Short mmCIF file of C-alpha atoms in Angstrom, two decimals:
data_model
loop_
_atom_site.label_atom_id
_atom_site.label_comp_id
_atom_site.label_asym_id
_atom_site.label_seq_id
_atom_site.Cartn_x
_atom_site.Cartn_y
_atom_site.Cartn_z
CA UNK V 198 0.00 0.00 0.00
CA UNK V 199 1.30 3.50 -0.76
CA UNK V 200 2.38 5.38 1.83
CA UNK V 201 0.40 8.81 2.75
CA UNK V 202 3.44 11.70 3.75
CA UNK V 203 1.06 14.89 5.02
CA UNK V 204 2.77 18.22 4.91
CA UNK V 205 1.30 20.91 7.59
CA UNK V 206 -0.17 24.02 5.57
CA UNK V 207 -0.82 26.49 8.61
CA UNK V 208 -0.50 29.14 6.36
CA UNK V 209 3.12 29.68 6.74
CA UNK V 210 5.27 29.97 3.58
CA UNK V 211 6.95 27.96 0.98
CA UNK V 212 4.24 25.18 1.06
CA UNK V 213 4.64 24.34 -2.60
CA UNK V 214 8.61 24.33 -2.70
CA UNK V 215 8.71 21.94 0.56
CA UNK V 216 5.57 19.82 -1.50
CA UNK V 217 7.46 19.85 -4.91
CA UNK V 218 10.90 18.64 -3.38
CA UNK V 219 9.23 15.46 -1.67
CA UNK V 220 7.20 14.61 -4.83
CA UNK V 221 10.73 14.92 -6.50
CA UNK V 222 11.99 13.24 -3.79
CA UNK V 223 9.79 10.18 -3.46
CA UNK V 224 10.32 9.70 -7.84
CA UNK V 225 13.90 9.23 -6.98
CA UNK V 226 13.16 7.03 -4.80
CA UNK V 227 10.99 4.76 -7.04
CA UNK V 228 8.50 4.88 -3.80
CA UNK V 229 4.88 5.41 -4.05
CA UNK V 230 4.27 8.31 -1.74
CA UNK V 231 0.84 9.63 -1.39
CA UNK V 232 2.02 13.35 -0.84
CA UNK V 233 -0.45 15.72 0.98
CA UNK V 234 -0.57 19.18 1.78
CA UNK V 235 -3.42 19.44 4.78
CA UNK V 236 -4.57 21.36 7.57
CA UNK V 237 -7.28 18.82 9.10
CA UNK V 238 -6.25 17.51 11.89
CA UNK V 239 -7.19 13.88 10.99
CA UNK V 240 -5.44 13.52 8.32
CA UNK V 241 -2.26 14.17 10.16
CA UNK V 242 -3.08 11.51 12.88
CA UNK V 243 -3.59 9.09 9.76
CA UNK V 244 -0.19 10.23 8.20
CA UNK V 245 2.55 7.46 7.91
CA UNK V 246 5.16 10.84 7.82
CA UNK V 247 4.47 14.12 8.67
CA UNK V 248 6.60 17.35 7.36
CA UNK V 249 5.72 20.56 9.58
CA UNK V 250 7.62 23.42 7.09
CA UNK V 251 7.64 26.67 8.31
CA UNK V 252 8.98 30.46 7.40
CA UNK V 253 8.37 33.02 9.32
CA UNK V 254 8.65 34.18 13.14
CA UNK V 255 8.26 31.72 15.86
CA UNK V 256 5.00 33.25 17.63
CA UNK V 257 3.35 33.44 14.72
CA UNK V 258 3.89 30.24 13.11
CA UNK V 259 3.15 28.88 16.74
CA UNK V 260 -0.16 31.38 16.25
CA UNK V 261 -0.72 29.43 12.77
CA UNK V 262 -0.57 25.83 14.13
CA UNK V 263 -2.95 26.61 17.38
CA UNK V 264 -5.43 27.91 15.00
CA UNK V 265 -5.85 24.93 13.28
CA UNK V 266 -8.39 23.34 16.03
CA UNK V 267 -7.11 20.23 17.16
CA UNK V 268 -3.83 20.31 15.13
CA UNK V 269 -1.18 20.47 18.38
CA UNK V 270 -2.94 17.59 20.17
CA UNK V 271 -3.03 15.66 16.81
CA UNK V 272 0.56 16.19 15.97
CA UNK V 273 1.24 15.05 20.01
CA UNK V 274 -0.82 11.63 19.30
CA UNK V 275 0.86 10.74 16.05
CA UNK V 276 4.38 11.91 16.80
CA UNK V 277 4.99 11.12 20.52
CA UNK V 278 2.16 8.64 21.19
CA UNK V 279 2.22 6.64 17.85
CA UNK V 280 5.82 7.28 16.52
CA UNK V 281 5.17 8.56 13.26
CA UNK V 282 8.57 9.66 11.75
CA UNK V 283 8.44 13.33 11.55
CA UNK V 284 10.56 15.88 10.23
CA UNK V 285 10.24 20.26 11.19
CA UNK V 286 12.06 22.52 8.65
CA UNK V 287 13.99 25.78 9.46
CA UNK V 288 11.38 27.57 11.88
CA UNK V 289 9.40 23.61 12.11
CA UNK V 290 12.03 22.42 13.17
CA UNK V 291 12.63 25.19 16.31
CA UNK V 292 8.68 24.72 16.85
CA UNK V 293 10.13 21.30 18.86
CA UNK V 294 11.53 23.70 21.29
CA UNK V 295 10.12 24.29 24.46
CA UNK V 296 10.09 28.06 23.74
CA UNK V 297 11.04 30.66 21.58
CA UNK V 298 12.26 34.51 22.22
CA UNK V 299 11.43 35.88 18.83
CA UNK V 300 9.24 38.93 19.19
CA UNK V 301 8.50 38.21 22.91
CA UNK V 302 8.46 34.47 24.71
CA UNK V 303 5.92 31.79 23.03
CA UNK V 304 5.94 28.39 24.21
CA UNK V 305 6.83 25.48 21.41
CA UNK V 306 5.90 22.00 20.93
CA UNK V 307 8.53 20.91 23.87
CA UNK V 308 9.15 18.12 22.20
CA UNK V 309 13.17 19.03 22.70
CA UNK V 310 14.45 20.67 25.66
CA UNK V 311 15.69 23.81 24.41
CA UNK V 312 14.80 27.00 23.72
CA UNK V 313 15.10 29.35 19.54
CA UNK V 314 17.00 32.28 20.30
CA UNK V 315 18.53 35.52 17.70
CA UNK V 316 21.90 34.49 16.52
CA UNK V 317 24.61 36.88 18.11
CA UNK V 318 27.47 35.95 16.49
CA UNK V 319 30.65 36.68 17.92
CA UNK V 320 32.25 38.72 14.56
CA UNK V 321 29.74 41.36 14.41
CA UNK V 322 30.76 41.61 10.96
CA UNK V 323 28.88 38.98 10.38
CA UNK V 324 25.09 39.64 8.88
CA UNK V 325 21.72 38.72 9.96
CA UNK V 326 20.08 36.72 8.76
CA UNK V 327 22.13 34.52 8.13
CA UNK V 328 21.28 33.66 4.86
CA UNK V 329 22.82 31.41 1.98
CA UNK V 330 24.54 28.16 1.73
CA UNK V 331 26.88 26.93 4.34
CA UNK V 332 28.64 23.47 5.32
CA UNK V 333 27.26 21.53 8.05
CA UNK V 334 29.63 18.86 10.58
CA UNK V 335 28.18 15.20 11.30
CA UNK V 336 28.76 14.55 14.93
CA UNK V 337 28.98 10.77 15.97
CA UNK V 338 25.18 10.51 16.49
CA UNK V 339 24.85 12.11 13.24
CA UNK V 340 27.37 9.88 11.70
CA UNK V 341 25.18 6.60 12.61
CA UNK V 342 22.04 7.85 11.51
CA UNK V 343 20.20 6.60 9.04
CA UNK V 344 18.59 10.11 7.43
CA UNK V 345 21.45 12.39 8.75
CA UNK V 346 24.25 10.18 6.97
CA UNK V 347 22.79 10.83 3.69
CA UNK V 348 24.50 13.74 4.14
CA UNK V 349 28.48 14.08 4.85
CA UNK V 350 30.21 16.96 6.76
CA UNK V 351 31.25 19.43 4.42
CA UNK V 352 28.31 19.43 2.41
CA UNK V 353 26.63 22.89 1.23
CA UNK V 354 23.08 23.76 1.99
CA UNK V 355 20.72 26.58 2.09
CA UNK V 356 19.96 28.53 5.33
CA UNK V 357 17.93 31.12 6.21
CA UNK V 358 17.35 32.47 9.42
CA UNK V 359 17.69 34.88 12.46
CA UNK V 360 17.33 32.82 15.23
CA UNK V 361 18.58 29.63 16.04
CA UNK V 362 17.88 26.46 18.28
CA UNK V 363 20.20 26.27 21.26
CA UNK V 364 19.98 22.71 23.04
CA UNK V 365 19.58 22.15 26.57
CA UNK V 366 21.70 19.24 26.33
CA UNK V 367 23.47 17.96 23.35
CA UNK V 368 21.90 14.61 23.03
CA UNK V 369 19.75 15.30 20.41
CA UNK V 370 22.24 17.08 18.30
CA UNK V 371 23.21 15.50 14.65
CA UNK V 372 24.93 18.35 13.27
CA UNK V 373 26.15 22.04 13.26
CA UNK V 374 26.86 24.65 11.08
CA UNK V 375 29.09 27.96 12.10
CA UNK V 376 27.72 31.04 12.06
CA UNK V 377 30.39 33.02 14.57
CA UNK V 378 29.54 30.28 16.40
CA UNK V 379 28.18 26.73 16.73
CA UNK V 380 24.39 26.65 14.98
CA UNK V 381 22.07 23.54 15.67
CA UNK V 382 22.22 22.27 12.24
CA UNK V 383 19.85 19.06 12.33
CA UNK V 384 18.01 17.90 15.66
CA UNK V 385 16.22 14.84 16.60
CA UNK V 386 15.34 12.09 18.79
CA UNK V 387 13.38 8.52 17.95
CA UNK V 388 10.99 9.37 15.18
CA UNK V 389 11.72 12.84 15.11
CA UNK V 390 14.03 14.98 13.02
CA UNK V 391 14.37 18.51 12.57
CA UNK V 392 16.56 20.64 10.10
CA UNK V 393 17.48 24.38 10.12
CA UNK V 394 18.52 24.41 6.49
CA UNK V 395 16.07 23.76 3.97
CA UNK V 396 16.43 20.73 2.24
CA UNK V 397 13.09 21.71 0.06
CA UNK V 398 16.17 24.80 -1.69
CA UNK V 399 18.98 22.45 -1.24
CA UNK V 400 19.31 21.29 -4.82
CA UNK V 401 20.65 17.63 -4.98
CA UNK V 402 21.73 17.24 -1.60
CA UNK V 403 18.67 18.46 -0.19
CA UNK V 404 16.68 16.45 -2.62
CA UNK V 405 19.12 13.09 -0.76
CA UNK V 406 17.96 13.82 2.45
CA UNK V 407 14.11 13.57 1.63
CA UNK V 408 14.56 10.66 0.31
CA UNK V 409 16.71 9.65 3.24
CA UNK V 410 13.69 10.84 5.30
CA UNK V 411 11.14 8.93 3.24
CA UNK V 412 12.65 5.88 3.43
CA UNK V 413 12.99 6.14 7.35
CA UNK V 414 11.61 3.79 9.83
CA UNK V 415 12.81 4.81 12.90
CA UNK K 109 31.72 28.57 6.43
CA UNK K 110 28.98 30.99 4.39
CA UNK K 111 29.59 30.73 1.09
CA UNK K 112 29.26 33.38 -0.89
CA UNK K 113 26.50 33.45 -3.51
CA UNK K 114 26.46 33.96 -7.09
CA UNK K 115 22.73 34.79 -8.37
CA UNK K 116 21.96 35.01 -12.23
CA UNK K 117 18.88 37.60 -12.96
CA UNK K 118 16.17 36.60 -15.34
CA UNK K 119 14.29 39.67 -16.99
CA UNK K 120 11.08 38.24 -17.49
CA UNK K 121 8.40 40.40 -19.87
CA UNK K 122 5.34 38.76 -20.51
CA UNK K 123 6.15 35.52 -19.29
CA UNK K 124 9.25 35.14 -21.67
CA UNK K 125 12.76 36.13 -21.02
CA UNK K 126 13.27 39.50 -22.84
CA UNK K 127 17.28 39.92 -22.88
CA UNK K 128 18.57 37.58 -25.73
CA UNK K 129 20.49 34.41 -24.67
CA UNK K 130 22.23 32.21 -26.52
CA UNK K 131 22.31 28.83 -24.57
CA UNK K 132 23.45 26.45 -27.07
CA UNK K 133 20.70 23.28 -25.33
CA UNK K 134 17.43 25.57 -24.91
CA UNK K 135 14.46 23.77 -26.84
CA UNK K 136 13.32 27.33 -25.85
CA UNK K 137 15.75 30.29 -25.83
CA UNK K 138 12.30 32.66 -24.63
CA UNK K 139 11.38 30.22 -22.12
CA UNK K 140 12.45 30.99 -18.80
CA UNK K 141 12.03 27.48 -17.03
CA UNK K 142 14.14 26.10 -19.23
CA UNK K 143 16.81 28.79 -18.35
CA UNK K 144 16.59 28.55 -14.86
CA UNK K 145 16.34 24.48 -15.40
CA UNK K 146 20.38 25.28 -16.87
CA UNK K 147 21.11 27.62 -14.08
CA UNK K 148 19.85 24.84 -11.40
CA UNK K 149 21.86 22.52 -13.29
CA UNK K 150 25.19 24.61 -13.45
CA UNK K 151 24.90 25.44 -9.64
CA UNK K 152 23.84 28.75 -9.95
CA UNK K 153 23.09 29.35 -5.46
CA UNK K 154 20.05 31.04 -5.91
CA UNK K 155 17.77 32.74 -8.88
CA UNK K 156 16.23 36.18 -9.40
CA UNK K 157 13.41 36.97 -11.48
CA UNK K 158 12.90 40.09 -12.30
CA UNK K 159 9.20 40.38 -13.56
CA UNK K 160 9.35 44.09 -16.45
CA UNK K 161 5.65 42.83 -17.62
CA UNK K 162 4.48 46.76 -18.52
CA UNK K 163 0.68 45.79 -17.74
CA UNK K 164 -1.07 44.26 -14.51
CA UNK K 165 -3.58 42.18 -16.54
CA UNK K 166 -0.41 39.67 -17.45
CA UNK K 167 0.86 39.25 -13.89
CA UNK K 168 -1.34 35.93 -13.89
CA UNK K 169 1.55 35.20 -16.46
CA UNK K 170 4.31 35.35 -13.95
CA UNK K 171 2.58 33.35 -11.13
CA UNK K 172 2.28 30.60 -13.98
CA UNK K 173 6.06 30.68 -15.16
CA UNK K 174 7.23 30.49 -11.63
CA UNK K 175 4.78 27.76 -10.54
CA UNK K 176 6.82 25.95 -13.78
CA UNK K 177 10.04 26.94 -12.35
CA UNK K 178 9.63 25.86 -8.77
CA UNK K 179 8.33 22.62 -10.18
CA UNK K 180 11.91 22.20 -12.08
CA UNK K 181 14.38 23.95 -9.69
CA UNK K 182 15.42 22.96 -6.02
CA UNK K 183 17.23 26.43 -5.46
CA UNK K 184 16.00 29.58 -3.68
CA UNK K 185 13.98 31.84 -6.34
CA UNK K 186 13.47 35.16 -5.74
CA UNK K 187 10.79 37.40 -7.62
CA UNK K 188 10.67 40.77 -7.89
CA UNK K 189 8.43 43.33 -10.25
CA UNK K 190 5.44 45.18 -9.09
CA UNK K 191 5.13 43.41 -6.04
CA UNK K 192 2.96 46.06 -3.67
CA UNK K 193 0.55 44.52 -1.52
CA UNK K 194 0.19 40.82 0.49
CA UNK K 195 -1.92 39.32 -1.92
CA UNK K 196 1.08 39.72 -4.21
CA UNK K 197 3.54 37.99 -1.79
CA UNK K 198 1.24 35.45 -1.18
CA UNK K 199 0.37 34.58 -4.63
CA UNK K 200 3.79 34.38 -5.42
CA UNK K 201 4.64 32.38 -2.56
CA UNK K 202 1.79 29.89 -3.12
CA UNK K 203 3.57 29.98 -7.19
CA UNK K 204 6.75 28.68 -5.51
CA UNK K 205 8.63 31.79 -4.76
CA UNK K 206 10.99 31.64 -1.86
CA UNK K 207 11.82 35.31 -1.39
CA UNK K 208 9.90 38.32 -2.91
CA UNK K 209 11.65 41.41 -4.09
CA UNK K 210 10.32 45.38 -3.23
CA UNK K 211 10.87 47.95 -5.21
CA UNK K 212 8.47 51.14 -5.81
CA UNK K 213 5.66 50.39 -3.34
CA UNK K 214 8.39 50.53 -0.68
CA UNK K 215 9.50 53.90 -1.37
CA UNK K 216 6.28 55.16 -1.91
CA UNK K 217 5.00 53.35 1.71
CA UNK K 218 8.10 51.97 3.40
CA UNK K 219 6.31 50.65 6.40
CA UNK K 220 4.83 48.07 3.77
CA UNK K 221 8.42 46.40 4.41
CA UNK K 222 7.14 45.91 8.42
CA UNK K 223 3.78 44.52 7.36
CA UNK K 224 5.29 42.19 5.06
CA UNK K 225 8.06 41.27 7.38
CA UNK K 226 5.70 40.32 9.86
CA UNK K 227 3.73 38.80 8.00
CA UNK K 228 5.73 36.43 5.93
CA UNK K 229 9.36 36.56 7.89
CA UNK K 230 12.21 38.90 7.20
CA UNK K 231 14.36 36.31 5.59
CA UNK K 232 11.26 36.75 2.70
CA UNK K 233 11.18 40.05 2.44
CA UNK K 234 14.56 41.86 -0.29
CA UNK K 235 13.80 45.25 -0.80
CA UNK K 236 15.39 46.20 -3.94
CA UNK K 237 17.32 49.84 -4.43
CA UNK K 238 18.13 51.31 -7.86
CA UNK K 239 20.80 54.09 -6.87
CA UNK K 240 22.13 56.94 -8.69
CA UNK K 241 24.78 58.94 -7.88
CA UNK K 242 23.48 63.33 -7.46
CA UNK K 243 26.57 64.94 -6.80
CA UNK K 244 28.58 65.50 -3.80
CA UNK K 245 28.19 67.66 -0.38
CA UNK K 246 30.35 70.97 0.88
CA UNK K 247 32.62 67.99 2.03
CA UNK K 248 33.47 66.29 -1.16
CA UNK K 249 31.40 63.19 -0.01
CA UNK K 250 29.34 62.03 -2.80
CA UNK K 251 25.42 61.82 -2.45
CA UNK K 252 23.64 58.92 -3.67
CA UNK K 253 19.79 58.50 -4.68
CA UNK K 254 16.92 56.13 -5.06
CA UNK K 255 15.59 56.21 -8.38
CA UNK K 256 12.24 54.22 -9.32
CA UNK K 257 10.69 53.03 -13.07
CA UNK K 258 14.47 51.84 -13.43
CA UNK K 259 16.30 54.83 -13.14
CA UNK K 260 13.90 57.38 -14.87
CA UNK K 261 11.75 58.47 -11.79
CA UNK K 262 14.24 60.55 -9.01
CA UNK K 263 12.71 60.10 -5.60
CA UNK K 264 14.93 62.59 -3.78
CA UNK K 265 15.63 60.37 -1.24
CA UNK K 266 19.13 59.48 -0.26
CA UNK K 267 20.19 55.76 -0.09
CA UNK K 268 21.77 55.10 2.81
CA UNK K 269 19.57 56.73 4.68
CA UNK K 270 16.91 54.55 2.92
CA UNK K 271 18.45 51.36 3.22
CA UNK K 272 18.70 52.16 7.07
CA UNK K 273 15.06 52.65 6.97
CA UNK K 274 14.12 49.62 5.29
CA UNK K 275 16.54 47.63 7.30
CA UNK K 276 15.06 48.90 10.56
CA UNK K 277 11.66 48.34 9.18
CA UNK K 278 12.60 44.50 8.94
CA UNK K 279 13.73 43.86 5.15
CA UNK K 280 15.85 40.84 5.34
CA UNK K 281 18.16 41.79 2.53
CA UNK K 282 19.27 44.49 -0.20
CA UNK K 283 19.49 44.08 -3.52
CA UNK K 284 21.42 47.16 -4.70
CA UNK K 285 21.66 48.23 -8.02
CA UNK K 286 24.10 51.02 -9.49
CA UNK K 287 21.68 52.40 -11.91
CA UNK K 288 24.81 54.54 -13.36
CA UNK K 289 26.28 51.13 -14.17
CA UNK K 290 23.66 48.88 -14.98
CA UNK K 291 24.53 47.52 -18.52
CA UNK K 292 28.00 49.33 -18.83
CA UNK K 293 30.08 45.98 -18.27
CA UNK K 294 32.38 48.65 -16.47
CA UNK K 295 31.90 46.69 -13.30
CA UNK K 296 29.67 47.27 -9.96
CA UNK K 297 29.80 50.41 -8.30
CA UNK K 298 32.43 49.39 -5.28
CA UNK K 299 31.92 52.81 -3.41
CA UNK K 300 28.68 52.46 -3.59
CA UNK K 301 28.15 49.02 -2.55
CA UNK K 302 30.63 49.21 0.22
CA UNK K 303 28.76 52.33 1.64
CA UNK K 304 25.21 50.39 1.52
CA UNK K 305 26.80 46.93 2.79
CA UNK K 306 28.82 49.46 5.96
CA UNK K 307 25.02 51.26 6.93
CA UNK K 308 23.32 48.11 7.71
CA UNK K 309 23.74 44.54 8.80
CA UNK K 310 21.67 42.30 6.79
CA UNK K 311 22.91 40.84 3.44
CA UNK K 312 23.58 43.13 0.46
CA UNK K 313 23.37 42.07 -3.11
CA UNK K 314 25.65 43.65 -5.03
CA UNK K 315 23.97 44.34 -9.09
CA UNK K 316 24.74 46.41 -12.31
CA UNK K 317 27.72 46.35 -14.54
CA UNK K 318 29.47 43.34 -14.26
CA UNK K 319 31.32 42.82 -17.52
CA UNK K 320 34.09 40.29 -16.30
CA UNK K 321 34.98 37.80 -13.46
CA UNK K 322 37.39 40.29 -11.93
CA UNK K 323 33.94 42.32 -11.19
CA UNK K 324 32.27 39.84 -9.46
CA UNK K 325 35.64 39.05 -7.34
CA UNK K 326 35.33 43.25 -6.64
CA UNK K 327 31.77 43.35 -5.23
CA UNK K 328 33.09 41.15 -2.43
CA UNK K 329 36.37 41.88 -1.65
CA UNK K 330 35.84 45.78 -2.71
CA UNK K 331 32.15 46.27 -2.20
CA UNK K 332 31.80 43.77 0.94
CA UNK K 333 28.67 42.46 -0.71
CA UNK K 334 27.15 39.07 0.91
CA UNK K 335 26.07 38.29 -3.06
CA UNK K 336 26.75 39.08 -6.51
CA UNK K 337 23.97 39.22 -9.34
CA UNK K 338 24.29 39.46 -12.59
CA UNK K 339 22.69 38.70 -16.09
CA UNK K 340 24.42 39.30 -19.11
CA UNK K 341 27.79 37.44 -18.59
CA UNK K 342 25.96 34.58 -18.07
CA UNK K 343 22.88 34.91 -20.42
CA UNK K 344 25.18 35.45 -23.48
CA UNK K 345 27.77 32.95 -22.66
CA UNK K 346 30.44 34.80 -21.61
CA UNK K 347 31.17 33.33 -18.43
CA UNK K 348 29.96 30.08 -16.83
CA UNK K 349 28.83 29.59 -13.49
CA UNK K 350 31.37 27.38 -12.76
CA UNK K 351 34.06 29.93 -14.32
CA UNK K 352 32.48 32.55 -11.96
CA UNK K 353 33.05 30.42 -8.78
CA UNK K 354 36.39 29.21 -9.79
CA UNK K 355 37.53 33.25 -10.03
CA UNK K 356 35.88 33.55 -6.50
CA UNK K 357 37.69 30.86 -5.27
CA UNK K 358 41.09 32.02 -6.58
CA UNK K 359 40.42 35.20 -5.02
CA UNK K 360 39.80 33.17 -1.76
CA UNK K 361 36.76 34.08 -1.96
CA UNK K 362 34.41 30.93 -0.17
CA UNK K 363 31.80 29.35 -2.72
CA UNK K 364 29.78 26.18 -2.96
CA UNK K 365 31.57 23.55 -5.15
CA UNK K 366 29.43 22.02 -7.63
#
C-alpha cells in the first residue's frame, strides 16, 4: 500500500517548494508516496510521515498551528504517542523547542528541551540573517544515523534564518553549522528529526535527504 | 563557512525572457524554465526573477512561469516586479517563490516592508534599491539616490539613509543596483556598494555592470557584498557559473563547489 506523507499548511510559507521537493523526492526514490498538503487535523493523525515546514517568526507560526483546532494535540498523538517519523524545517524544526524569544516568549511543541534564540554571532561583521549556503559537521550521532548520513560533513546547503535552536543538552544534536559560532544544524530524537537548512532549496543534496527521510523507519 | 552566492537575474516580460540568450541546449531560448532548469543545473546558489511585464492584466503570467520553475528547480527563487501589496507575496509564494523582491511600493510606503516582514518573515522580504549617484556635499562626499521606473523616476531620497530605513523596518536583505552602471560591463559600483553593505547589517546584493569575473571578485572583496547578481555574462555565454566560482575561489573568496 502507498504510503500517505502529510505536509502541515498552517498558512506559513513555501508550502509548494517543501511539497514539490518530496514529490521529486519520493520519484527518486521509485517509492509510491501519497504526498499531501493538509490542515485537518485527521489527516495528520492518519499520516505514515508528517513534514511541519515553516517560514516566518516563531509566535506566529506557533499562532498558525494553534489555530488549526485540534492540530497540536493531533501532531502530540501521532508523533509522541504513535511514533510517526516526523521531520520540522527551518522555523518547524525550532517549533520542537520548548520556547522561543522571537518577538517576545511563546511556548513550542517541547518536544526538545531547548529553547530558539537571535543568533549573536561573535564577529559582528557577520550579517543577519544569516542567509545562503553553508557546510554543516556530522557529529557521531549524526554519523550513525540513518537520514542524517545521507548527508556528509562538508556538504553545502541553504539557510535562512535569524534565530537559532540552542539545546539544553546535546543529546539530540546530529549536526552544526558555524555562524560566529556553533548553529544547531539538524536535531532529533526517535521518530523525530528537525533541520534548520532547507532541504526543500537544497538542490541535490537536499533532494538526498528527503529521500533519506522517506525511506525512514525509525 | 557561508559561502558566498552567485545569483543570475532573469528579466522576465510577458512571461518570456526579454534579454537575448544564446544557450546552445534551450528547446526554448524565450522560455524561462528552461533557463533557470540550466542555471539549477550549473549550480547557480540562488535565482532572481525580475518580472518588467508593462501591464497588470499579465501578472497571472508570472505566477504561472514560476509555478513551472519551482516545479523544475530545487534552489531559492526570488521574484521581484510590481510586487505592492500581500496578496502579491502570497500569490507568489503559493507559485513557488521563496523570497519576494520590493521595489516602488516601498519607497512610496516603506512601512509596507514591516507589514510584510511580519507577516511572511524577514528572511522573505529583499527590498530592492536602484541608486544613482546626485553629486557630492560641501565635504566632497558624494550623495547617492533612489531612483524608481528603473532609473527614470528621481525620488529625492538618499540611499543610505533609505536602506537604514528599510533595514530597521525589517527587510531581510538588499538588492542594490548602481543604476549609473547597470549595462555598462564597467563593473559594480564598489563605493557604492561598500557604503550600503557598511550602513546596515543584513545581506547586500551587489547588481549592475558586471562585464568580467574580476567584477564579481570586486563586489566582495571591494564592495563587501554578501552576493553578486548578474545577467548578461551569463545569459550570453560569456562566463559560466562554474568559471564565476572558480575566479571567487582564486580570489579566496568561499563558494559552494558544484
Amino acid at each position: 500500500m502507498a504510503q500517505t506523507a502529510v505536509v502541515i499548511d498552517y498558512g506559513s510559507g513555501n508550502i509548494r517548494s517543501v511539497q514539490k521537493s518530496l514529490v521529486e523526492a519520493s520519484l527518486l526514490l521509485g517509492s509510491r508516496h501519497t504526498l499531501t498538503v493538509t490542515s485537518d487535523p485527521d489527516v495528520v493523525k492518519q499520516a505514515n510521515r508528517i513534514i511541519l515546514p515553516g517560514v516566518g517568526a516563531f509566535g506566529s507560526c506557533m499562532d498558525g498551528l494553534k489555530a488549526l483546532d485540534g492540530m497540536i494535540d493531533a501532531l502530540d498523538e501521532a508523533v509522541i504517542d504513535k511514533g510517526t517519523p516526523f521531520l520540522g524545517i527551518c522555523v518547524g524544526m525550532q517549533l520542537m523547542a520548548r520556547e522561543g524569544l522571537e518577538h517576545g516568549k511563546h511556548e513550542g511543541l517541547g518536544w526538545l528541551g531547548g529553547r530558539v534564540e537571535a543568533i549573536k554571532p561573535a564577529n559582528k561583521a557577520l550579517k543577519i540573517p544569516h542567509m545562503g549556503w553553508n557546510d554543516i559537521r556530522l557529529n557521531d550521532t549524526g554519523n550513525k544515523h540513518p537520514v542524517v548520513n545521507s548527508l556528509k560533513t562538508g556538504d553545502d546547503l541553504y539557510f535562512v534564518h535569524s534565530y537559532h535552536l540552542k539545546l539544553d543538552g546535546t543529546k539530540p544534536l546530529l549536526a552544526t553549522t558555524e555562524y560566529g559560532g556553533a548553529i544547531s544544524a539538524i536535531v532529533g530524537r526517535d521518530n523525530i528529526i528537525g533541520t534548520q537548512f532547507h532541504p526543500e532549496k537544497s538542490q541535490g543534496v537536499g533532494l538526498k535527504f528527503l529521500q533519506a527521510f522517506l525511506r525512514w523507519t525509525p | 563557512m557561508l559561502k558566498t552566492r552567485i545569483i543570475p537575474c532573469l528579466d522576465v516580460k510577458d512571461g518570456r525572457v526579454v534579454k537575448g540568450v544564446n544557450f546552445v541546449d534551450l528547446v526554448d531560448a524565450g522560455d524561462p524554465v528552461e533557463q533557470a532548469k540550466i542555471y539549477d543545473a550549473a549550480g547557480a546558489d540562488e535565482l532572481c526573477f525580475l518580472d518588467i511585464t508593462a501591464s497588470a492584466e499579465k501578472r497571472g503570467t508570472l505566477l504561472d512561469v514560476v509555478k513551472r520553475t519551482a516545479d523544475q528547480c530545487f534552489m531559492p527563487l526570488t521574484v521581484g516586479g510590481g510586487v505592492s501589496s500581500e496578496a502579491d507575496v502570497r500569490a507568489l509564494l503559493l507559485a513557488g517563490a521563496d523570497k519576494v523582491s520590493l521595489m516602488t511600493a516601498a519607497v512610496k510606503r516603506p512601512e509596507l516592508v514591516r507589514e510584510l516582514a511580519q507577516k511572511f518573515g524577514s528572511q522573505c522580504i529583499t527590498v530592492a534599491i536602484d541608486v544613482k549617484k546626485v553629486g557630492q556635499d560641501n565635504f566632497g562626499n558624494i550623495r547617492w539616490e533612489i531612483f524608481t521606473h528603473g532609473g527614470r523616476t528621481a525620488t529625492g531620497i538618499d540611499a543610505v539613509a533609505y536602506t537604514k530605513q528599510v533595514a530597521s523596518l525589517g527587510a531581510g536583505e538588499i538588492l542594490l543596483t548602481s543604476m549609473d552602471r547597470d549595462g555598462t560591463k564597467a563593473g559594480y559600483d564598489t563605493e557604492l556598494t561598500a557604503k550600503i553593505t557598511g550602513s546596515v547589517n543584513i545581506p547586500v546584493i551587489a547588481s549592475g555592470g558586471v562585464g568580467t569575473l574580476e567584477h564579481l571578485v570586486d563586489g566582495i572583496t571591494k564592495g563587501h557584498a554578501s552576493a553578486v547578481l548578474a545577467a548578461s555574462i551569463f545569459h550570453f555565454g560569456t562566463f559560466s557559473i562554474k568559471q564565476a566560482k572558480t575566479a571567487m575561489k582564486a580570489a579566496n573568496i568561499p563558494v559552494r563547489e558544484i
